[in-house]
Amino acid sequence: MKIAVIGSTMMDIVSYTDEMPQAGETRRVSGFHIASGGKGANQAIAAAKLGADVVMMTSVGDDMFGEQSRKNFQNHHIDMSLVKTAKDTSNGIATIVVDESGQNRILINPGANEKLRPEDIEGAAEELSKCGLFVLQLEVPLETVYAAIRFAKAHDIKVLLNPAPASRKLSLDMACQCDFFVPNETELSILVDKPVDTIENVKDAAKSLVKKGLSNVIVTMGSRGSLLVTGEETQLVPSLKVDAVDSTGAGDAFIGCFVDTYARTEDVLGSMQRASQYAALSVTRKGTQDSYADAEEFAGFLDA
């Protein structure tokens, strides 16, 4: 099953510090690096590293970061036929601060991602219709996400929507057309305006979405694991216990591994279990895409 990831491409500018600065405070960093990122690109790279057949649909800047993004896709053997360059536009940029516990804070400048438009979906109809699964996020315009969902439903293509960053403007009617809805616990809380401080509260919040028409809600909860809620079942998939170094991009690692596994097996719970293990491995390493293991490394981790 070919996977189309339709979404964002960023360049991550990452600083590491012993603790987050307070308002008005200046702190020295303990480490710094620049790396390719963006939720769409992260998910595509994770899936491709594991062996998935991925086409990336995105918009990059006509600057050095846009060129670097293109080379990154090429290096990971991702189909780039639907990657467009936006003229006179900077690439998307994410400024990330990570503290010593591995928690992060992120600021985003969307840049060229804003130039991925609904007409691009129709313009790529021939290539997109060959795919069996669309993977979407919310770092590109909502109308583009909606166009992708409509196209998928018209062509009997499954859709996974990762509602990140969370937006209350997201149409529930459009979300309910997706086969998988995959927020993290914070995004879930924002979308349903309910607390998620306990597993039971997460279950209640997810069930409220299922009652509104969503078919498969998968909530990623970091060290608490992941939760599947449908109209028929509620299943908790535990996370592996690891020493976290950097949680940046862990949710994208989960989704990349989930879609790689699901595209081959169509086993939802099995895909969640494997994705939880893959995400756990990613947080033991610094960076986003740099922390994602390839198939051989992941197999070694599971054996160990």
mmCIF file of C-alpha atoms in Angstrom:
data_model
loop_
_atom_site.group_PDB
_atom_site.id
_atom_site.type_symbol
_atom_site.label_atom_id
_atom_site.label_comp_id
_atom_site.label_asym_id
_atom_site.label_seq_id
_atom_site.Cartn_x
_atom_site.Cartn_y
_atom_site.Cartn_z
ATOM 1 C CA MET A 1 0.000 0.000 0.000
ATOM 2 C CA LYS A 2 1.484 3.342 -1.066
ATOM 3 C CA ILE A 3 1.254 6.117 1.531
ATOM 4 C CA ALA A 4 0.773 9.801 0.681
ATOM 5 C CA VAL A 5 1.879 12.180 3.405
ATOM 6 C CA ILE A 6 0.258 15.528 2.665
ATOM 7 C CA GLY A 7 1.590 18.166 5.010
ATOM 8 C CA SER A 8 4.319 20.350 6.339
ATOM 9 C CA THR A 9 8.052 20.615 5.893
ATOM 10 C CA MET A 10 10.091 22.620 8.389
ATOM 11 C CA MET A 11 13.656 23.280 9.344
ATOM 12 C CA ASP A 12 14.106 22.734 13.091
ATOM 13 C CA ILE A 13 16.371 25.111 14.991
ATOM 14 C CA VAL A 14 16.911 23.343 18.302
ATOM 15 C CA SER A 15 18.449 24.564 21.568
ATOM 16 C CA TYR A 16 19.041 22.414 24.670
ATOM 17 C CA THR A 17 19.003 23.897 28.175
ATOM 18 C CA ASP A 18 19.047 22.631 31.760
ATOM 19 C CA GLU A 19 15.688 24.315 32.401
ATOM 20 C CA MET A 20 13.235 26.480 30.480
ATOM 21 C CA PRO A 21 13.896 30.222 30.769
ATOM 22 C CA GLN A 22 11.381 32.316 32.681
ATOM 23 C CA ALA A 23 9.772 35.409 31.157
ATOM 24 C CA GLY A 24 12.470 38.009 30.565
ATOM 25 C CA GLU A 25 15.296 35.588 31.408
ATOM 26 C CA THR A 26 18.301 34.865 29.183
ATOM 27 C CA ARG A 27 20.027 31.499 29.553
ATOM 28 C CA ARG A 28 22.992 29.809 27.921
ATOM 29 C CA VAL A 29 22.252 26.614 26.015
ATOM 30 C CA SER A 30 24.042 23.331 26.529
ATOM 31 C CA GLY A 31 23.650 22.247 22.906
ATOM 32 C CA PHE A 32 22.359 23.450 19.544
ATOM 33 C CA HIS A 33 21.655 22.021 16.105
ATOM 34 C CA ILE A 34 19.677 22.597 12.904
ATOM 35 C CA ALA A 35 17.828 19.668 11.344
ATOM 36 C CA SER A 36 15.001 18.866 8.944
ATOM 37 C CA GLY A 37 11.559 18.708 10.561
ATOM 38 C CA GLY A 38 7.869 19.530 10.211
ATOM 39 C CA LYS A 39 5.131 17.121 11.227
ATOM 40 C CA GLY A 40 4.430 15.951 7.692
ATOM 41 C CA ALA A 41 8.074 15.465 6.812
ATOM 42 C CA ASN A 42 8.800 13.786 10.153
ATOM 43 C CA GLN A 43 6.032 11.242 9.654
ATOM 44 C CA ALA A 44 7.105 10.593 6.066
ATOM 45 C CA ILE A 45 10.760 10.102 7.048
ATOM 46 C CA ALA A 46 9.883 7.746 9.931
ATOM 47 C CA ALA A 47 7.700 5.596 7.665
ATOM 48 C CA ALA A 48 10.275 5.596 4.860
ATOM 49 C CA LYS A 49 13.113 4.626 7.217
ATOM 50 C CA LEU A 50 11.090 1.557 8.155
ATOM 51 C CA GLY A 51 10.622 0.623 4.508
ATOM 52 C CA ALA A 52 7.248 2.159 3.590
ATOM 53 C CA ASP A 53 6.501 3.315 0.038
ATOM 54 C CA VAL A 54 5.933 7.053 0.617
ATOM 55 C CA VAL A 55 5.099 9.994 -1.630
ATOM 56 C CA MET A 56 5.451 13.403 0.042
ATOM 57 C CA MET A 57 3.139 16.253 -0.938
ATOM 58 C CA THR A 58 4.407 19.513 0.499
ATOM 59 C CA SER A 59 5.587 23.033 -0.283
ATOM 60 C CA VAL A 60 9.151 24.125 0.476
ATOM 61 C CA GLY A 61 10.818 27.534 0.303
ATOM 62 C CA ASP A 62 13.051 28.765 -2.494
ATOM 63 C CA ASP A 63 15.868 29.315 0.020
ATOM 64 C CA MET A 64 18.741 27.194 1.315
ATOM 65 C CA PHE A 65 16.444 25.489 3.826
ATOM 66 C CA GLY A 66 14.031 24.529 1.051
ATOM 67 C CA GLU A 67 16.875 23.013 -0.958
ATOM 68 C CA GLN A 68 18.103 21.175 2.122
ATOM 69 C CA SER A 69 14.570 19.807 2.647
ATOM 70 C CA ARG A 70 14.489 18.465 -0.909
ATOM 71 C CA LYS A 71 17.843 16.740 -0.460
ATOM 72 C CA ASN A 72 16.574 15.214 2.779
ATOM 73 C CA PHE A 73 13.588 13.605 1.028
ATOM 74 C CA GLN A 74 15.848 12.351 -1.734
ATOM 75 C CA ASN A 75 18.320 10.860 0.745
ATOM 76 C CA HIS A 76 15.490 8.881 2.378
ATOM 77 C CA HIS A 77 14.187 7.532 -0.946
ATOM 78 C CA ILE A 78 10.862 9.360 -0.720
ATOM 79 C CA ASP A 79 8.904 10.037 -3.919
ATOM 80 C CA MET A 80 9.338 13.802 -4.452
ATOM 81 C CA SER A 81 7.090 14.194 -7.495
ATOM 82 C CA LEU A 82 4.556 16.196 -5.437
ATOM 83 C CA VAL A 83 7.043 18.465 -3.636
ATOM 84 C CA LYS A 84 6.650 22.017 -4.934
ATOM 85 C CA THR A 85 8.853 25.070 -4.376
ATOM 86 C CA ALA A 86 7.050 28.309 -3.447
ATOM 87 C CA LYS A 87 8.627 31.297 -5.171
ATOM 88 C CA ASP A 88 9.887 34.230 -3.088
ATOM 89 C CA THR A 89 8.934 32.394 0.110
ATOM 90 C CA SER A 90 10.995 31.145 3.023
ATOM 91 C CA ASN A 91 10.902 27.538 4.101
ATOM 92 C CA GLY A 92 8.913 26.729 7.234
ATOM 93 C CA ILE A 93 10.913 27.157 10.437
ATOM 94 C CA ALA A 94 10.392 25.607 13.901
ATOM 95 C CA THR A 95 12.270 27.057 16.873
ATOM 96 C CA ILE A 96 12.528 24.374 19.570
ATOM 97 C CA VAL A 97 13.795 24.538 23.165
ATOM 98 C CA VAL A 98 14.385 21.241 25.019
ATOM 99 C CA ASP A 99 15.054 21.004 28.772
ATOM 100 C CA GLU A 100 17.069 18.351 30.593
ATOM 101 C CA SER A 101 13.970 16.236 31.304
ATOM 102 C CA GLY A 102 13.359 15.915 27.552
ATOM 103 C CA GLN A 103 10.292 18.186 27.491
ATOM 104 C CA ASN A 104 10.065 20.787 24.735
ATOM 105 C CA ARG A 105 8.544 24.118 23.707
ATOM 106 C CA ILE A 106 8.058 24.902 20.004
ATOM 107 C CA LEU A 107 7.380 28.071 17.963
ATOM 108 C CA ILE A 108 6.457 27.738 14.278
ATOM 109 C CA ASN A 109 6.793 30.061 11.289
ATOM 110 C CA PRO A 110 4.815 28.235 8.545
ATOM 111 C CA GLY A 111 6.492 29.963 5.569
ATOM 112 C CA ALA A 112 6.041 27.950 2.358
ATOM 113 C CA ASN A 113 3.649 25.536 4.061
ATOM 114 C CA GLU A 114 0.944 28.170 3.656
ATOM 115 C CA LYS A 115 1.350 27.819 -0.123
ATOM 116 C CA LEU A 116 0.109 24.222 -0.237
ATOM 117 C CA ARG A 117 -3.374 24.846 -1.617
ATOM 118 C CA PRO A 118 -6.544 22.801 -2.366
ATOM 119 C CA GLU A 119 -5.909 23.092 -6.104
ATOM 120 C CA ASP A 120 -2.646 21.211 -5.590
ATOM 121 C CA ILE A 121 -4.686 18.190 -4.489
ATOM 122 C CA GLU A 122 -6.726 18.103 -7.686
ATOM 123 C CA GLY A 123 -3.622 18.825 -9.747
ATOM 124 C CA ALA A 124 -2.017 15.674 -8.341
ATOM 125 C CA ALA A 125 -5.095 13.461 -8.819
ATOM 126 C CA GLU A 126 -3.370 10.865 -11.000
ATOM 127 C CA GLU A 127 -0.543 10.231 -8.499
ATOM 128 C CA LEU A 128 -2.691 10.497 -5.359
ATOM 129 C CA SER A 129 -5.308 8.065 -6.664
ATOM 130 C CA LYS A 130 -2.614 5.329 -6.656
ATOM 131 C CA CYS A 131 -2.275 5.582 -2.859
ATOM 132 C CA GLY A 132 -4.085 3.483 -0.274
ATOM 133 C CA LEU A 133 -3.592 5.784 2.722
ATOM 134 C CA PHE A 134 -3.381 9.563 3.242
ATOM 135 C CA VAL A 135 -1.589 10.962 6.306
ATOM 136 C CA LEU A 136 -2.594 14.524 7.233
ATOM 137 C CA GLN A 137 -1.754 17.098 9.929
ATOM 138 C CA LEU A 138 -2.728 20.737 10.580
ATOM 139 C CA GLU A 139 0.488 22.627 9.759
ATOM 140 C CA VAL A 140 -0.868 23.453 6.272
ATOM 141 C CA PRO A 141 -4.084 25.407 5.516
ATOM 142 C CA LEU A 142 -7.264 23.739 6.754
ATOM 143 C CA GLU A 143 -8.917 24.053 3.354
ATOM 144 C CA THR A 144 -6.074 21.975 1.891
ATOM 145 C CA VAL A 145 -6.596 19.307 4.561
ATOM 146 C CA TYR A 146 -10.315 19.276 3.761
ATOM 147 C CA ALA A 147 -9.605 18.966 0.020
ATOM 148 C CA ALA A 148 -7.384 15.962 0.722
ATOM 149 C CA ILE A 149 -10.093 14.317 2.860
ATOM 150 C CA ARG A 150 -12.732 14.873 0.154
ATOM 151 C CA PHE A 151 -10.414 13.451 -2.510
ATOM 152 C CA ALA A 152 -9.662 10.397 -0.380
ATOM 153 C CA LYS A 153 -13.312 9.657 0.283
ATOM 154 C CA ALA A 154 -14.133 10.033 -3.429
ATOM 155 C CA HIS A 155 -11.391 7.529 -4.316
ATOM 156 C CA ASP A 156 -11.903 5.020 -1.459
ATOM 157 C CA ILE A 157 -8.582 5.912 0.187
ATOM 158 C CA LYS A 158 -8.142 5.575 3.940
ATOM 159 C CA VAL A 159 -7.229 8.720 5.908
ATOM 160 C CA LEU A 160 -5.280 9.270 9.116
ATOM 161 C CA LEU A 161 -5.613 12.793 10.547
ATOM 162 C CA ASN A 162 -3.179 13.979 13.200
ATOM 163 C CA PRO A 163 -4.889 17.173 14.516
ATOM 164 C CA ALA A 164 -1.637 18.927 15.356
ATOM 165 C CA PRO A 165 -1.220 21.663 16.201
ATOM 166 C CA ALA A 166 -4.709 21.505 17.717
ATOM 167 C CA SER A 167 -7.227 23.949 16.254
ATOM 168 C CA ARG A 168 -10.769 24.547 17.435
ATOM 169 C CA LYS A 169 -11.481 25.669 13.858
ATOM 170 C CA LEU A 170 -11.185 22.053 12.702
ATOM 171 C CA SER A 171 -14.511 20.905 11.242
ATOM 172 C CA LEU A 172 -15.802 17.881 13.140
ATOM 173 C CA ASP A 173 -17.827 16.876 10.075
ATOM 174 C CA MET A 174 -14.603 16.674 8.061
ATOM 175 C CA ALA A 175 -12.719 14.909 10.848
ATOM 176 C CA CYS A 176 -15.461 12.286 11.075
ATOM 177 C CA GLN A 177 -14.760 11.287 7.474
ATOM 178 C CA CYS A 178 -11.271 10.143 8.498
ATOM 179 C CA ASP A 179 -10.568 6.507 9.351
ATOM 180 C CA PHE A 180 -8.073 7.346 12.112
ATOM 181 C CA PHE A 181 -7.980 10.445 14.313
ATOM 182 C CA VAL A 182 -4.686 10.589 16.227
ATOM 183 C CA PRO A 183 -4.227 13.462 18.737
ATOM 184 C CA ASN A 184 -1.896 13.524 21.697
ATOM 185 C CA GLU A 185 -3.443 14.058 25.119
ATOM 186 C CA THR A 186 -2.896 17.855 25.075
ATOM 187 C CA GLU A 187 -4.454 18.213 21.624
ATOM 188 C CA LEU A 188 -7.383 16.046 22.729
ATOM 189 C CA SER A 189 -7.983 18.278 25.741
ATOM 190 C CA ILE A 190 -8.000 21.406 23.569
ATOM 191 C CA LEU A 191 -10.332 19.893 20.982
ATOM 192 C CA VAL A 192 -12.965 18.636 23.446
ATOM 193 C CA ASP A 193 -12.356 21.100 26.314
ATOM 194 C CA LYS A 194 -12.081 18.279 28.850
ATOM 195 C CA PRO A 195 -9.326 17.371 31.370
ATOM 196 C CA VAL A 196 -6.888 14.560 30.489
ATOM 197 C CA ASP A 197 -4.969 14.289 33.766
ATOM 198 C CA THR A 198 -5.911 10.609 34.271
ATOM 199 C CA ILE A 199 -6.334 7.638 31.927
ATOM 200 C CA GLU A 200 -10.057 7.590 32.741
ATOM 201 C CA ASN A 201 -10.372 11.245 31.752
ATOM 202 C CA VAL A 202 -8.544 10.551 28.490
ATOM 203 C CA LYS A 203 -10.960 7.698 27.810
ATOM 204 C CA ASP A 204 -13.954 9.928 28.509
ATOM 205 C CA ALA A 205 -12.616 12.680 26.264
ATOM 206 C CA ALA A 206 -11.929 10.248 23.413
ATOM 207 C CA LYS A 207 -15.329 8.595 23.831
ATOM 208 C CA SER A 208 -16.983 12.006 23.480
ATOM 209 C CA LEU A 209 -15.430 12.247 19.996
ATOM 210 C CA VAL A 210 -16.548 8.738 19.061
ATOM 211 C CA LYS A 211 -20.093 9.641 20.094
ATOM 212 C CA LYS A 212 -19.913 12.569 17.661
ATOM 213 C CA GLY A 213 -19.065 10.246 14.772
ATOM 214 C CA LEU A 214 -15.327 9.505 14.753
ATOM 215 C CA SER A 215 -14.624 5.828 14.117
ATOM 216 C CA ASN A 216 -11.101 5.197 15.480
ATOM 217 C CA VAL A 217 -9.587 7.635 17.982
ATOM 218 C CA ILE A 218 -5.974 6.869 18.925
ATOM 219 C CA VAL A 219 -4.573 9.059 21.697
ATOM 220 C CA THR A 220 -0.798 9.163 22.169
ATOM 221 C CA MET A 221 0.121 9.784 25.797
ATOM 222 C CA GLY A 222 3.912 9.655 25.977
ATOM 223 C CA SER A 223 5.122 7.486 28.851
ATOM 224 C CA ARG A 224 1.508 6.482 29.593
ATOM 225 C CA GLY A 225 1.291 4.679 26.250
ATOM 226 C CA SER A 226 -1.447 5.025 23.640
ATOM 227 C CA LEU A 227 -5.194 4.493 23.765
ATOM 228 C CA LEU A 228 -7.558 3.170 21.103
ATOM 229 C CA VAL A 229 -11.217 4.138 21.473
ATOM 230 C CA THR A 230 -13.907 2.989 19.040
ATOM 231 C CA GLY A 231 -17.636 2.432 19.297
ATOM 232 C CA GLU A 232 -16.959 -1.206 20.228
ATOM 233 C CA GLU A 233 -13.791 -1.204 22.323
ATOM 234 C CA THR A 234 -11.291 0.706 24.450
ATOM 235 C CA GLN A 235 -7.727 -0.640 24.495
ATOM 236 C CA LEU A 236 -4.666 0.734 26.285
ATOM 237 C CA VAL A 237 -1.283 -0.038 24.727
ATOM 238 C CA PRO A 238 1.517 0.464 27.290
ATOM 239 C CA SER A 239 4.711 2.310 26.428
ATOM 240 C CA LEU A 240 8.176 0.885 26.977
ATOM 241 C CA LYS A 241 10.019 2.325 29.967
ATOM 242 C CA VAL A 242 13.121 4.151 28.734
ATOM 243 C CA ASP A 243 15.388 6.992 29.855
ATOM 244 C CA ALA A 244 14.055 9.942 27.853
ATOM 245 C CA VAL A 245 16.563 12.405 26.420
ATOM 246 C CA ASP A 246 14.387 14.388 23.985
ATOM 247 C CA SER A 247 10.655 13.919 23.345
ATOM 248 C CA THR A 248 10.631 16.175 20.271
ATOM 249 C CA GLY A 249 9.033 14.363 17.350
ATOM 250 C CA ALA A 250 8.002 11.285 19.346
ATOM 251 C CA GLY A 251 4.367 11.609 18.259
ATOM 252 C CA ASP A 252 5.482 11.807 14.629
ATOM 253 C CA ALA A 253 7.641 8.715 15.147
ATOM 254 C CA PHE A 254 4.556 6.908 16.465
ATOM 255 C CA ILE A 255 2.460 7.894 13.445
ATOM 256 C CA GLY A 256 5.207 7.088 10.921
ATOM 257 C CA CYS A 257 5.634 3.604 12.374
ATOM 258 C CA PHE A 258 1.872 3.106 12.751
ATOM 259 C CA VAL A 259 1.159 3.836 9.072
ATOM 260 C CA ASP A 260 4.130 1.759 7.892
ATOM 261 C CA THR A 261 2.865 -1.228 9.899
ATOM 262 C CA TYR A 262 -0.824 -0.705 9.103
ATOM 263 C CA ALA A 263 -0.120 -0.388 5.362
ATOM 264 C CA ARG A 264 1.356 -3.891 5.472
ATOM 265 C CA THR A 265 -0.907 -5.621 8.001
ATOM 266 C CA GLU A 266 -4.144 -3.609 8.459
ATOM 267 C CA ASP A 267 -3.864 -4.627 12.136
ATOM 268 C CA VAL A 268 -4.711 -1.548 14.234
ATOM 269 C CA LEU A 269 -3.670 -2.783 17.689
ATOM 270 C CA GLY A 270 -0.559 -4.493 16.368
ATOM 271 C CA SER A 271 0.403 -1.282 14.571
ATOM 272 C CA MET A 272 -0.113 0.707 17.779
ATOM 273 C CA GLN A 273 2.075 -1.684 19.775
ATOM 274 C CA ARG A 274 4.913 -1.471 17.274
ATOM 275 C CA ALA A 275 4.510 2.320 17.004
ATOM 276 C CA SER A 276 4.727 2.708 20.809
ATOM 277 C CA GLN A 277 7.997 0.769 20.801
ATOM 278 C CA TYR A 278 9.374 2.864 17.943
ATOM 279 C CA ALA A 279 8.423 6.138 19.652
ATOM 280 C CA ALA A 280 10.041 4.935 22.885
ATOM 281 C CA LEU A 281 13.295 4.345 21.033
ATOM 282 C CA SER A 282 13.123 7.829 19.486
ATOM 283 C CA VAL A 283 13.010 9.640 22.848
ATOM 284 C CA THR A 284 16.301 8.026 23.895
ATOM 285 C CA ARG A 285 18.028 10.075 21.166
ATOM 286 C CA LYS A 286 18.310 13.808 20.537
ATOM 287 C CA GLY A 287 16.549 15.474 17.626
ATOM 288 C CA THR A 288 13.488 14.668 15.557
ATOM 289 C CA GLN A 289 14.239 12.827 12.318
ATOM 290 C CA ASP A 290 17.774 12.174 13.567
ATOM 291 C CA SER A 291 16.262 10.122 16.395
ATOM 292 C CA TYR A 292 14.279 7.817 14.093
ATOM 293 C CA ALA A 293 15.728 4.335 13.647
ATOM 294 C CA ASP A 294 15.782 2.483 10.367
ATOM 295 C CA ALA A 295 14.300 -1.008 10.119
ATOM 296 C CA GLU A 296 17.549 -2.755 11.049
ATOM 297 C CA GLU A 297 18.202 -0.550 14.100
ATOM 298 C CA PHE A 298 14.614 -0.952 15.267
ATOM 299 C CA ALA A 299 14.775 -4.728 14.942
ATOM 300 C CA GLY A 300 17.946 -4.734 17.050
ATOM 301 C CA PHE A 301 16.261 -2.589 19.688
ATOM 302 C CA LEU A 302 13.304 -4.980 19.887
ATOM 303 C CA ASP A 303 15.618 -8.001 20.138
ATOM 304 C CA ALA A 304 17.516 -6.357 22.999
#
